Amino acid sequence: MRDMAESVIPPQPRDYHGWNWSGFVTLYQREIRRFWKVGTQTVAAPVVTTLLYMLVFVVAVGASRPAVGGVTFGHFVAPGLIMMAILNNAFANSSSSLIQAKMMGLTPDFLTPPLSALEQVLGFTLGAATRGIVVGAVTAIVIGVLPGAGLQLAHPWAIVYFAVAASLILGLAGVLAGLWAEKFDQLAAVTNFLIMPMTFLSGTFYLVDKLPEPFRSASHFNPFFYLIDGFRYGFIGHADGSIAIGVVSTGALTVAMFLWCWRLFVTGYRLKS
């Protein structure tokens, strides 16, 4: 019996060589199901909010506004509102996922499995980006059928690029905020005092060229300006700033923020005691 017991080899842990596809896909699906399970709150509510903005700016104000950038005010403001929905929802998804996991003691759900820091960052970021793109697409479809706000496609590549860049950048920003915050009050402070001001002061409802100095020059240091301006350029064919600078700066910002998030996951910042 002793010889038999010694000959029994206990099961070995699974050894993942290279990329852990099953773990990465599982984490990504978890992030998708988080917001899709409450779609009324995470998808339908932002669309309704955007429609209310359109009602105010197009119906109540737009009739008395002259053309902006060679198009009606409704055509001008619609892409900015769609981009606002993408930015806010991408940030909300990753930030809320991490802060909830930390406060409810659920961080072992993604720290214990054999997931590398790279796989964890991509899982959270792509989940947030998916929510941003889904909300933006649904919002664009709804706005596109509204009278006086129909959307045209002047440069589809710009629409795709800046939508994806915006969802990735704000998804990564949500990861940073979720890692840093230890309670929902801190997360709300980031949203109210950083994300929302940068969004509203980025030319969503106006041309930045109309601002007096030094606010005009300062606006060009706001990455949200290039995201909204480039996204609007894809619809109306008019840009308030340089599209080339927007592409390069947003691409560089995405890489820099990704490396920052990856480093924080490697060190276990505010995740491991």
PDB file of C-alpha atoms in Angstrom:
ATOM      1  CA  MET A   1       0.000   0.000   0.000  1.00  0.00           C
ATOM      2  CA  ARG A   2       2.843   2.349   0.833  1.00  0.00           C
ATOM      3  CA  ASP A   3       4.500   1.678  -2.500  1.00  0.00           C
ATOM      4  CA  MET A   4       1.207   2.351  -4.259  1.00  0.00           C
ATOM      5  CA  ALA A   5       0.741   5.647  -2.406  1.00  0.00           C
ATOM      6  CA  GLU A   6       4.249   6.767  -3.290  1.00  0.00           C
ATOM      7  CA  SER A   7       3.672   5.977  -6.946  1.00  0.00           C
ATOM      8  CA  VAL A   8       0.618   8.221  -7.174  1.00  0.00           C
ATOM      9  CA  ILE A   9       1.640  11.584  -8.646  1.00  0.00           C
ATOM     10  CA  PRO A  10      -0.576  14.514  -7.585  1.00  0.00           C
ATOM     11  CA  PRO A  11      -2.085  16.554 -10.390  1.00  0.00           C
ATOM     12  CA  GLN A  12       0.211  19.320 -11.567  1.00  0.00           C
ATOM     13  CA  PRO A  13      -0.951  22.909 -11.956  1.00  0.00           C
ATOM     14  CA  ARG A  14      -1.720  24.010 -15.488  1.00  0.00           C
ATOM     15  CA  ASP A  15       1.280  25.563 -17.150  1.00  0.00           C
ATOM     16  CA  TYR A  16       0.545  28.338 -19.624  1.00  0.00           C
ATOM     17  CA  HIS A  17       3.255  28.939 -22.189  1.00  0.00           C
ATOM     18  CA  GLY A  18       2.913  32.352 -23.748  1.00  0.00           C
ATOM     19  CA  TRP A  19      -0.490  33.962 -23.854  1.00  0.00           C
ATOM     20  CA  ASN A  20      -3.251  32.690 -21.573  1.00  0.00           C
ATOM     21  CA  TRP A  21      -6.078  32.973 -24.069  1.00  0.00           C
ATOM     22  CA  SER A  22      -8.699  31.231 -21.940  1.00  0.00           C
ATOM     23  CA  GLY A  23      -8.028  33.473 -18.934  1.00  0.00           C
ATOM     24  CA  PHE A  24      -7.858  36.646 -21.003  1.00  0.00           C
ATOM     25  CA  VAL A  25     -11.101  35.903 -22.859  1.00  0.00           C
ATOM     26  CA  THR A  26     -12.819  35.036 -19.577  1.00  0.00           C
ATOM     27  CA  LEU A  27     -11.794  38.353 -18.008  1.00  0.00           C
ATOM     28  CA  TYR A  28     -12.905  40.241 -21.111  1.00  0.00           C
ATOM     29  CA  GLN A  29     -16.262  38.457 -21.167  1.00  0.00           C
ATOM     30  CA  ARG A  30     -16.687  39.241 -17.478  1.00  0.00           C
ATOM     31  CA  GLU A  31     -16.285  42.948 -18.210  1.00  0.00           C
ATOM     32  CA  ILE A  32     -18.746  42.757 -21.100  1.00  0.00           C
ATOM     33  CA  ARG A  33     -21.370  40.919 -19.071  1.00  0.00           C
ATOM     34  CA  ARG A  34     -21.002  43.396 -16.201  1.00  0.00           C
ATOM     35  CA  PHE A  35     -22.440  46.271 -18.213  1.00  0.00           C
ATOM     36  CA  TRP A  36     -24.647  44.236 -20.541  1.00  0.00           C
ATOM     37  CA  LYS A  37     -26.530  42.677 -17.630  1.00  0.00           C
ATOM     38  CA  VAL A  38     -27.788  46.144 -16.672  1.00  0.00           C
ATOM     39  CA  GLY A  39     -28.097  47.459 -20.230  1.00  0.00           C
ATOM     40  CA  THR A  40     -30.942  49.791 -19.326  1.00  0.00           C
ATOM     41  CA  GLN A  41     -28.585  51.695 -17.047  1.00  0.00           C
ATOM     42  CA  THR A  42     -25.340  51.380 -18.993  1.00  0.00           C
ATOM     43  CA  VAL A  43     -26.542  51.673 -22.605  1.00  0.00           C
ATOM     44  CA  ALA A  44     -30.076  53.051 -22.756  1.00  0.00           C
ATOM     45  CA  ALA A  45     -29.616  55.770 -20.104  1.00  0.00           C
ATOM     46  CA  PRO A  46     -26.632  57.465 -21.868  1.00  0.00           C
ATOM     47  CA  VAL A  47     -28.586  57.480 -25.136  1.00  0.00           C
ATOM     48  CA  VAL A  48     -31.522  59.199 -23.454  1.00  0.00           C
ATOM     49  CA  THR A  49     -29.180  61.750 -21.868  1.00  0.00           C
ATOM     50  CA  THR A  50     -27.646  62.526 -25.268  1.00  0.00           C
ATOM     51  CA  LEU A  51     -31.080  62.951 -26.812  1.00  0.00           C
ATOM     52  CA  LEU A  52     -31.963  65.455 -24.097  1.00  0.00           C
ATOM     53  CA  TYR A  53     -28.820  67.417 -24.931  1.00  0.00           C
ATOM     54  CA  MET A  54     -29.836  67.373 -28.594  1.00  0.00           C
ATOM     55  CA  LEU A  55     -33.313  68.573 -27.668  1.00  0.00           C
ATOM     56  CA  VAL A  56     -31.898  71.525 -25.758  1.00  0.00           C
ATOM     57  CA  PHE A  57     -29.143  72.551 -28.168  1.00  0.00           C
ATOM     58  CA  VAL A  58     -30.881  71.858 -31.477  1.00  0.00           C
ATOM     59  CA  VAL A  59     -34.528  72.642 -30.805  1.00  0.00           C
ATOM     60  CA  ALA A  60     -34.201  75.377 -28.179  1.00  0.00           C
ATOM     61  CA  VAL A  61     -30.919  76.984 -29.250  1.00  0.00           C
ATOM     62  CA  GLY A  62     -29.979  75.687 -32.664  1.00  0.00           C
ATOM     63  CA  ALA A  63     -32.709  77.486 -34.582  1.00  0.00           C
ATOM     64  CA  SER A  64     -31.193  80.875 -33.712  1.00  0.00           C
ATOM     65  CA  ARG A  65     -27.556  79.831 -34.244  1.00  0.00           C
ATOM     66  CA  PRO A  66     -25.734  80.509 -37.513  1.00  0.00           C
ATOM     67  CA  ALA A  67     -23.902  77.777 -39.362  1.00  0.00           C
ATOM     68  CA  VAL A  68     -20.826  76.440 -37.587  1.00  0.00           C
ATOM     69  CA  GLY A  69     -17.936  75.106 -39.636  1.00  0.00           C
ATOM     70  CA  GLY A  70     -20.091  75.249 -42.760  1.00  0.00           C
ATOM     71  CA  VAL A  71     -22.860  73.055 -41.318  1.00  0.00           C
ATOM     72  CA  THR A  72     -25.936  73.614 -39.209  1.00  0.00           C
ATOM     73  CA  PHE A  73     -25.528  73.733 -35.464  1.00  0.00           C
ATOM     74  CA  GLY A  74     -27.320  70.388 -35.124  1.00  0.00           C
ATOM     75  CA  HIS A  75     -24.865  68.673 -37.478  1.00  0.00           C
ATOM     76  CA  PHE A  76     -21.968  70.322 -35.649  1.00  0.00           C
ATOM     77  CA  VAL A  77     -22.926  69.385 -32.102  1.00  0.00           C
ATOM     78  CA  ALA A  78     -24.120  65.819 -32.771  1.00  0.00           C
ATOM     79  CA  PRO A  79     -20.638  64.232 -33.183  1.00  0.00           C
ATOM     80  CA  GLY A  80     -19.454  65.970 -30.017  1.00  0.00           C
ATOM     81  CA  LEU A  81     -22.332  64.522 -28.029  1.00  0.00           C
ATOM     82  CA  ILE A  82     -21.653  61.046 -29.401  1.00  0.00           C
ATOM     83  CA  MET A  83     -18.007  61.359 -28.395  1.00  0.00           C
ATOM     84  CA  MET A  84     -19.038  62.516 -24.918  1.00  0.00           C
ATOM     85  CA  ALA A  85     -21.044  59.309 -24.535  1.00  0.00           C
ATOM     86  CA  ILE A  86     -18.039  57.230 -25.623  1.00  0.00           C
ATOM     87  CA  LEU A  87     -15.666  59.000 -23.220  1.00  0.00           C
ATOM     88  CA  ASN A  88     -17.904  58.878 -20.165  1.00  0.00           C
ATOM     89  CA  ASN A  89     -18.968  55.259 -20.557  1.00  0.00           C
ATOM     90  CA  ALA A  90     -15.510  53.876 -21.295  1.00  0.00           C
ATOM     91  CA  PHE A  91     -14.176  55.567 -18.169  1.00  0.00           C
ATOM     92  CA  ALA A  92     -17.112  54.452 -16.034  1.00  0.00           C
ATOM     93  CA  ASN A  93     -16.774  50.782 -16.988  1.00  0.00           C
ATOM     94  CA  SER A  94     -13.162  50.102 -16.006  1.00  0.00           C
ATOM     95  CA  SER A  95     -13.119  52.459 -13.018  1.00  0.00           C
ATOM     96  CA  SER A  96     -16.300  51.050 -11.474  1.00  0.00           C
ATOM     97  CA  SER A  97     -15.183  47.464 -12.099  1.00  0.00           C
ATOM     98  CA  LEU A  98     -11.912  47.919 -10.214  1.00  0.00           C
ATOM     99  CA  ILE A  99     -13.275  49.993  -7.327  1.00  0.00           C
ATOM    100  CA  GLN A 100     -16.097  47.503  -6.775  1.00  0.00           C
ATOM    101  CA  ALA A 101     -13.653  44.590  -6.807  1.00  0.00           C
ATOM    102  CA  LYS A 102     -11.441  46.339  -4.250  1.00  0.00           C
ATOM    103  CA  MET A 103     -14.268  47.349  -1.919  1.00  0.00           C
ATOM    104  CA  MET A 104     -16.019  43.967  -2.071  1.00  0.00           C
ATOM    105  CA  GLY A 105     -12.826  41.939  -1.728  1.00  0.00           C
ATOM    106  CA  LEU A 106     -13.089  40.424  -5.196  1.00  0.00           C
ATOM    107  CA  THR A 107      -9.601  41.244  -6.456  1.00  0.00           C
ATOM    108  CA  PRO A 108      -8.525  37.565  -6.067  1.00  0.00           C
ATOM    109  CA  ASP A 109     -10.932  36.819  -8.926  1.00  0.00           C
ATOM    110  CA  PHE A 110      -8.373  38.234 -11.369  1.00  0.00           C
ATOM    111  CA  LEU A 111      -5.189  38.192  -9.267  1.00  0.00           C
ATOM    112  CA  THR A 112      -5.229  34.505  -8.349  1.00  0.00           C
ATOM    113  CA  PRO A 113      -5.705  33.007 -11.851  1.00  0.00           C
ATOM    114  CA  PRO A 114      -2.580  32.673 -14.019  1.00  0.00           C
ATOM    115  CA  LEU A 115      -3.059  36.034 -15.708  1.00  0.00           C
ATOM    116  CA  SER A 116      -0.117  38.290 -16.458  1.00  0.00           C
ATOM    117  CA  ALA A 117      -0.225  42.044 -15.891  1.00  0.00           C
ATOM    118  CA  LEU A 118      -0.477  42.537 -19.657  1.00  0.00           C
ATOM    119  CA  GLU A 119      -3.496  40.241 -19.912  1.00  0.00           C
ATOM    120  CA  GLN A 120      -5.205  41.956 -16.985  1.00  0.00           C
ATOM    121  CA  VAL A 121      -4.715  45.459 -18.383  1.00  0.00           C
ATOM    122  CA  LEU A 122      -5.974  44.405 -21.802  1.00  0.00           C
ATOM    123  CA  GLY A 123      -8.973  42.609 -20.321  1.00  0.00           C
ATOM    124  CA  PHE A 124     -10.167  45.626 -18.341  1.00  0.00           C
ATOM    125  CA  THR A 125      -9.301  48.147 -21.055  1.00  0.00           C
ATOM    126  CA  LEU A 126     -10.902  46.293 -23.951  1.00  0.00           C
ATOM    127  CA  GLY A 127     -14.017  45.664 -21.866  1.00  0.00           C
ATOM    128  CA  ALA A 128     -14.297  49.397 -21.191  1.00  0.00           C
ATOM    129  CA  ALA A 129     -13.587  50.222 -24.834  1.00  0.00           C
ATOM    130  CA  THR A 130     -16.322  47.836 -25.943  1.00  0.00           C
ATOM    131  CA  ARG A 131     -18.863  49.592 -23.748  1.00  0.00           C
ATOM    132  CA  GLY A 132     -17.782  52.982 -25.088  1.00  0.00           C
ATOM    133  CA  ILE A 133     -18.050  51.832 -28.709  1.00  0.00           C
ATOM    134  CA  VAL A 134     -21.419  50.139 -28.146  1.00  0.00           C
ATOM    135  CA  VAL A 135     -22.914  53.208 -26.467  1.00  0.00           C
ATOM    136  CA  GLY A 136     -21.440  55.474 -29.157  1.00  0.00           C
ATOM    137  CA  ALA A 137     -22.805  53.316 -31.984  1.00  0.00           C
ATOM    138  CA  VAL A 138     -26.310  53.128 -30.491  1.00  0.00           C
ATOM    139  CA  THR A 139     -26.267  56.891 -29.847  1.00  0.00           C
ATOM    140  CA  ALA A 140     -25.144  57.599 -33.410  1.00  0.00           C
ATOM    141  CA  ILE A 141     -27.927  55.427 -34.832  1.00  0.00           C
ATOM    142  CA  VAL A 142     -30.574  57.171 -32.739  1.00  0.00           C
ATOM    143  CA  ILE A 143     -29.269  60.670 -33.503  1.00  0.00           C
ATOM    144  CA  GLY A 144     -28.939  59.813 -37.184  1.00  0.00           C
ATOM    145  CA  VAL A 145     -32.687  59.422 -37.570  1.00  0.00           C
ATOM    146  CA  LEU A 146     -33.529  62.698 -35.841  1.00  0.00           C
ATOM    147  CA  PRO A 147     -34.735  65.535 -38.095  1.00  0.00           C
ATOM    148  CA  GLY A 148     -32.178  68.320 -38.347  1.00  0.00           C
ATOM    149  CA  ALA A 149     -29.346  66.203 -36.950  1.00  0.00           C
ATOM    150  CA  GLY A 150     -28.772  63.584 -39.617  1.00  0.00           C
ATOM    151  CA  LEU A 151     -25.169  62.392 -39.689  1.00  0.00           C
ATOM    152  CA  GLN A 152     -23.038  62.311 -42.816  1.00  0.00           C
ATOM    153  CA  LEU A 153     -19.812  60.387 -43.341  1.00  0.00           C
ATOM    154  CA  ALA A 154     -17.115  62.658 -44.726  1.00  0.00           C
ATOM    155  CA  HIS A 155     -14.083  60.661 -43.563  1.00  0.00           C
ATOM    156  CA  PRO A 156     -15.030  57.239 -42.111  1.00  0.00           C
ATOM    157  CA  TRP A 157     -11.417  56.435 -41.149  1.00  0.00           C
ATOM    158  CA  ALA A 158     -11.363  59.407 -38.761  1.00  0.00           C
ATOM    159  CA  ILE A 159     -14.619  58.293 -37.138  1.00  0.00           C
ATOM    160  CA  VAL A 160     -13.269  54.789 -36.524  1.00  0.00           C
ATOM    161  CA  TYR A 161      -9.804  55.870 -35.390  1.00  0.00           C
ATOM    162  CA  PHE A 162     -10.852  58.574 -32.939  1.00  0.00           C
ATOM    163  CA  ALA A 163     -13.724  56.504 -31.551  1.00  0.00           C
ATOM    164  CA  VAL A 164     -11.373  53.600 -30.832  1.00  0.00           C
ATOM    165  CA  ALA A 165      -8.648  55.921 -29.485  1.00  0.00           C
ATOM    166  CA  ALA A 166     -11.118  57.693 -27.197  1.00  0.00           C
ATOM    167  CA  SER A 167     -12.532  54.452 -25.819  1.00  0.00           C
ATOM    168  CA  LEU A 168      -9.029  53.062 -25.167  1.00  0.00           C
ATOM    169  CA  ILE A 169      -7.687  56.253 -23.559  1.00  0.00           C
ATOM    170  CA  LEU A 170     -10.665  56.641 -21.237  1.00  0.00           C
ATOM    171  CA  GLY A 171     -10.711  52.918 -20.520  1.00  0.00           C
ATOM    172  CA  LEU A 172      -7.081  53.205 -19.410  1.00  0.00           C
ATOM    173  CA  ALA A 173      -7.892  56.369 -17.453  1.00  0.00           C
ATOM    174  CA  GLY A 174     -10.627  54.407 -15.698  1.00  0.00           C
ATOM    175  CA  VAL A 175      -8.108  51.688 -14.820  1.00  0.00           C
ATOM    176  CA  LEU A 176      -5.794  54.306 -13.289  1.00  0.00           C
ATOM    177  CA  ALA A 177      -8.628  55.925 -11.357  1.00  0.00           C
ATOM    178  CA  GLY A 178      -9.971  52.567 -10.187  1.00  0.00           C
ATOM    179  CA  LEU A 179      -6.553  51.512  -8.930  1.00  0.00           C
ATOM    180  CA  TRP A 180      -5.930  54.823  -7.161  1.00  0.00           C
ATOM    181  CA  ALA A 181      -9.353  55.325  -5.569  1.00  0.00           C
ATOM    182  CA  GLU A 182     -10.131  53.560  -2.310  1.00  0.00           C
ATOM    183  CA  LYS A 183     -13.769  54.646  -2.113  1.00  0.00           C
ATOM    184  CA  PHE A 184     -16.478  55.858  -4.452  1.00  0.00           C
ATOM    185  CA  ASP A 185     -16.128  59.473  -3.275  1.00  0.00           C
ATOM    186  CA  GLN A 186     -12.602  59.621  -4.655  1.00  0.00           C
ATOM    187  CA  LEU A 187     -13.734  58.123  -7.940  1.00  0.00           C
ATOM    188  CA  ALA A 188     -16.573  60.635  -8.178  1.00  0.00           C
ATOM    189  CA  ALA A 189     -14.064  63.446  -7.586  1.00  0.00           C
ATOM    190  CA  VAL A 190     -12.024  62.307 -10.594  1.00  0.00           C
ATOM    191  CA  THR A 191     -15.155  62.257 -12.732  1.00  0.00           C
ATOM    192  CA  ASN A 192     -16.534  65.617 -11.561  1.00  0.00           C
ATOM    193  CA  PHE A 193     -13.309  67.616 -11.346  1.00  0.00           C
ATOM    194  CA  LEU A 194     -11.257  66.131 -14.180  1.00  0.00           C
ATOM    195  CA  ILE A 195     -13.164  64.092 -16.764  1.00  0.00           C
ATOM    196  CA  MET A 196     -16.279  66.257 -17.080  1.00  0.00           C
ATOM    197  CA  PRO A 197     -14.460  69.647 -17.204  1.00  0.00           C
ATOM    198  CA  MET A 198     -12.012  68.357 -19.810  1.00  0.00           C
ATOM    199  CA  THR A 199     -14.941  67.058 -21.862  1.00  0.00           C
ATOM    200  CA  PHE A 200     -17.025  70.230 -21.759  1.00  0.00           C
ATOM    201  CA  LEU A 201     -14.019  72.522 -22.353  1.00  0.00           C
ATOM    202  CA  SER A 202     -12.836  70.666 -25.443  1.00  0.00           C
ATOM    203  CA  GLY A 203     -15.020  72.240 -28.118  1.00  0.00           C
ATOM    204  CA  THR A 204     -18.005  69.956 -27.832  1.00  0.00           C
ATOM    205  CA  PHE A 205     -20.507  72.796 -28.280  1.00  0.00           C
ATOM    206  CA  TYR A 206     -18.363  75.523 -29.871  1.00  0.00           C
ATOM    207  CA  LEU A 207     -15.367  76.234 -32.081  1.00  0.00           C
ATOM    208  CA  VAL A 208     -12.194  76.574 -30.065  1.00  0.00           C
ATOM    209  CA  ASP A 209     -10.958  79.227 -32.529  1.00  0.00           C
ATOM    210  CA  LYS A 210     -13.655  81.547 -31.180  1.00  0.00           C
ATOM    211  CA  LEU A 211     -12.181  81.508 -27.675  1.00  0.00           C
ATOM    212  CA  PRO A 212     -10.033  84.431 -26.511  1.00  0.00           C
ATOM    213  CA  GLU A 213      -6.432  83.908 -25.518  1.00  0.00           C
ATOM    214  CA  PRO A 214      -5.025  82.239 -23.460  1.00  0.00           C
ATOM    215  CA  PHE A 215      -7.981  79.819 -23.453  1.00  0.00           C
ATOM    216  CA  ARG A 216      -7.650  79.130 -27.186  1.00  0.00           C
ATOM    217  CA  SER A 217      -4.036  77.994 -26.867  1.00  0.00           C
ATOM    218  CA  ALA A 218      -4.721  76.118 -23.633  1.00  0.00           C
ATOM    219  CA  SER A 219      -7.470  74.104 -25.316  1.00  0.00           C
ATOM    220  CA  HIS A 220      -4.895  72.597 -27.688  1.00  0.00           C
ATOM    221  CA  PHE A 221      -3.213  70.924 -24.719  1.00  0.00           C
ATOM    222  CA  ASN A 222      -6.449  69.113 -23.857  1.00  0.00           C
ATOM    223  CA  PRO A 223      -6.355  65.607 -25.393  1.00  0.00           C
ATOM    224  CA  PHE A 224     -10.156  65.533 -25.408  1.00  0.00           C
ATOM    225  CA  PHE A 225     -10.088  68.434 -27.877  1.00  0.00           C
ATOM    226  CA  TYR A 226      -8.263  66.313 -30.460  1.00  0.00           C
ATOM    227  CA  LEU A 227     -10.546  63.339 -29.868  1.00  0.00           C
ATOM    228  CA  ILE A 228     -13.724  65.362 -30.353  1.00  0.00           C
ATOM    229  CA  ASP A 229     -12.318  67.502 -33.161  1.00  0.00           C
ATOM    230  CA  GLY A 230     -11.049  64.486 -35.096  1.00  0.00           C
ATOM    231  CA  PHE A 231     -14.265  62.567 -34.563  1.00  0.00           C
ATOM    232  CA  ARG A 232     -16.308  65.552 -35.779  1.00  0.00           C
ATOM    233  CA  TYR A 233     -13.993  65.908 -38.761  1.00  0.00           C
ATOM    234  CA  GLY A 234     -14.991  62.397 -39.793  1.00  0.00           C
ATOM    235  CA  PHE A 235     -18.622  63.513 -40.057  1.00  0.00           C
ATOM    236  CA  ILE A 236     -18.567  67.104 -41.323  1.00  0.00           C
ATOM    237  CA  GLY A 237     -15.146  67.301 -43.000  1.00  0.00           C
ATOM    238  CA  HIS A 238     -14.095  70.378 -40.994  1.00  0.00           C
ATOM    239  CA  ALA A 239     -11.458  70.385 -38.248  1.00  0.00           C
ATOM    240  CA  ASP A 240     -10.782  73.077 -35.662  1.00  0.00           C
ATOM    241  CA  GLY A 241      -7.200  71.869 -35.173  1.00  0.00           C
ATOM    242  CA  SER A 242      -4.591  69.716 -36.873  1.00  0.00           C
ATOM    243  CA  ILE A 243      -5.760  66.179 -37.637  1.00  0.00           C
ATOM    244  CA  ALA A 244      -2.151  64.968 -37.963  1.00  0.00           C
ATOM    245  CA  ILE A 245      -1.279  66.286 -34.504  1.00  0.00           C
ATOM    246  CA  GLY A 246      -4.470  64.711 -33.160  1.00  0.00           C
ATOM    247  CA  VAL A 247      -3.606  61.279 -34.579  1.00  0.00           C
ATOM    248  CA  VAL A 248      -0.018  61.334 -33.310  1.00  0.00           C
ATOM    249  CA  SER A 249      -0.795  62.790 -29.870  1.00  0.00           C
ATOM    250  CA  THR A 250      -3.706  60.465 -29.115  1.00  0.00           C
ATOM    251  CA  GLY A 251      -1.728  57.455 -30.304  1.00  0.00           C
ATOM    252  CA  ALA A 252       1.232  58.397 -28.113  1.00  0.00           C
ATOM    253  CA  LEU A 253      -1.061  59.041 -25.156  1.00  0.00           C
ATOM    254  CA  THR A 254      -2.657  55.608 -25.561  1.00  0.00           C
ATOM    255  CA  VAL A 255       0.735  53.881 -25.505  1.00  0.00           C
ATOM    256  CA  ALA A 256       1.972  55.923 -22.524  1.00  0.00           C
ATOM    257  CA  MET A 257      -1.143  55.264 -20.454  1.00  0.00           C
ATOM    258  CA  PHE A 258      -1.076  51.574 -21.321  1.00  0.00           C
ATOM    259  CA  LEU A 259       2.524  51.255 -20.127  1.00  0.00           C
ATOM    260  CA  TRP A 260       1.627  53.127 -16.932  1.00  0.00           C
ATOM    261  CA  CYS A 261      -1.296  50.794 -16.213  1.00  0.00           C
ATOM    262  CA  TRP A 262       0.826  47.753 -17.001  1.00  0.00           C
ATOM    263  CA  ARG A 263       3.483  48.889 -14.542  1.00  0.00           C
ATOM    264  CA  LEU A 264       0.908  49.402 -11.793  1.00  0.00           C
ATOM    265  CA  PHE A 265      -0.448  45.881 -12.289  1.00  0.00           C
ATOM    266  CA  VAL A 266       3.075  44.469 -12.231  1.00  0.00           C
ATOM    267  CA  THR A 267       3.743  46.106  -8.854  1.00  0.00           C
ATOM    268  CA  GLY A 268       0.234  45.335  -7.562  1.00  0.00           C
ATOM    269  CA  TYR A 269      -0.433  48.986  -6.734  1.00  0.00           C
ATOM    270  CA  ARG A 270      -3.274  49.130  -4.184  1.00  0.00           C
ATOM    271  CA  LEU A 271      -4.275  45.592  -5.165  1.00  0.00           C
ATOM    272  CA  LYS A 272      -1.843  43.482  -3.158  1.00  0.00           C
ATOM    273  CA  SER A 273      -1.125  43.984   0.517  1.00  0.00           C
TER     274      SER A 273
END
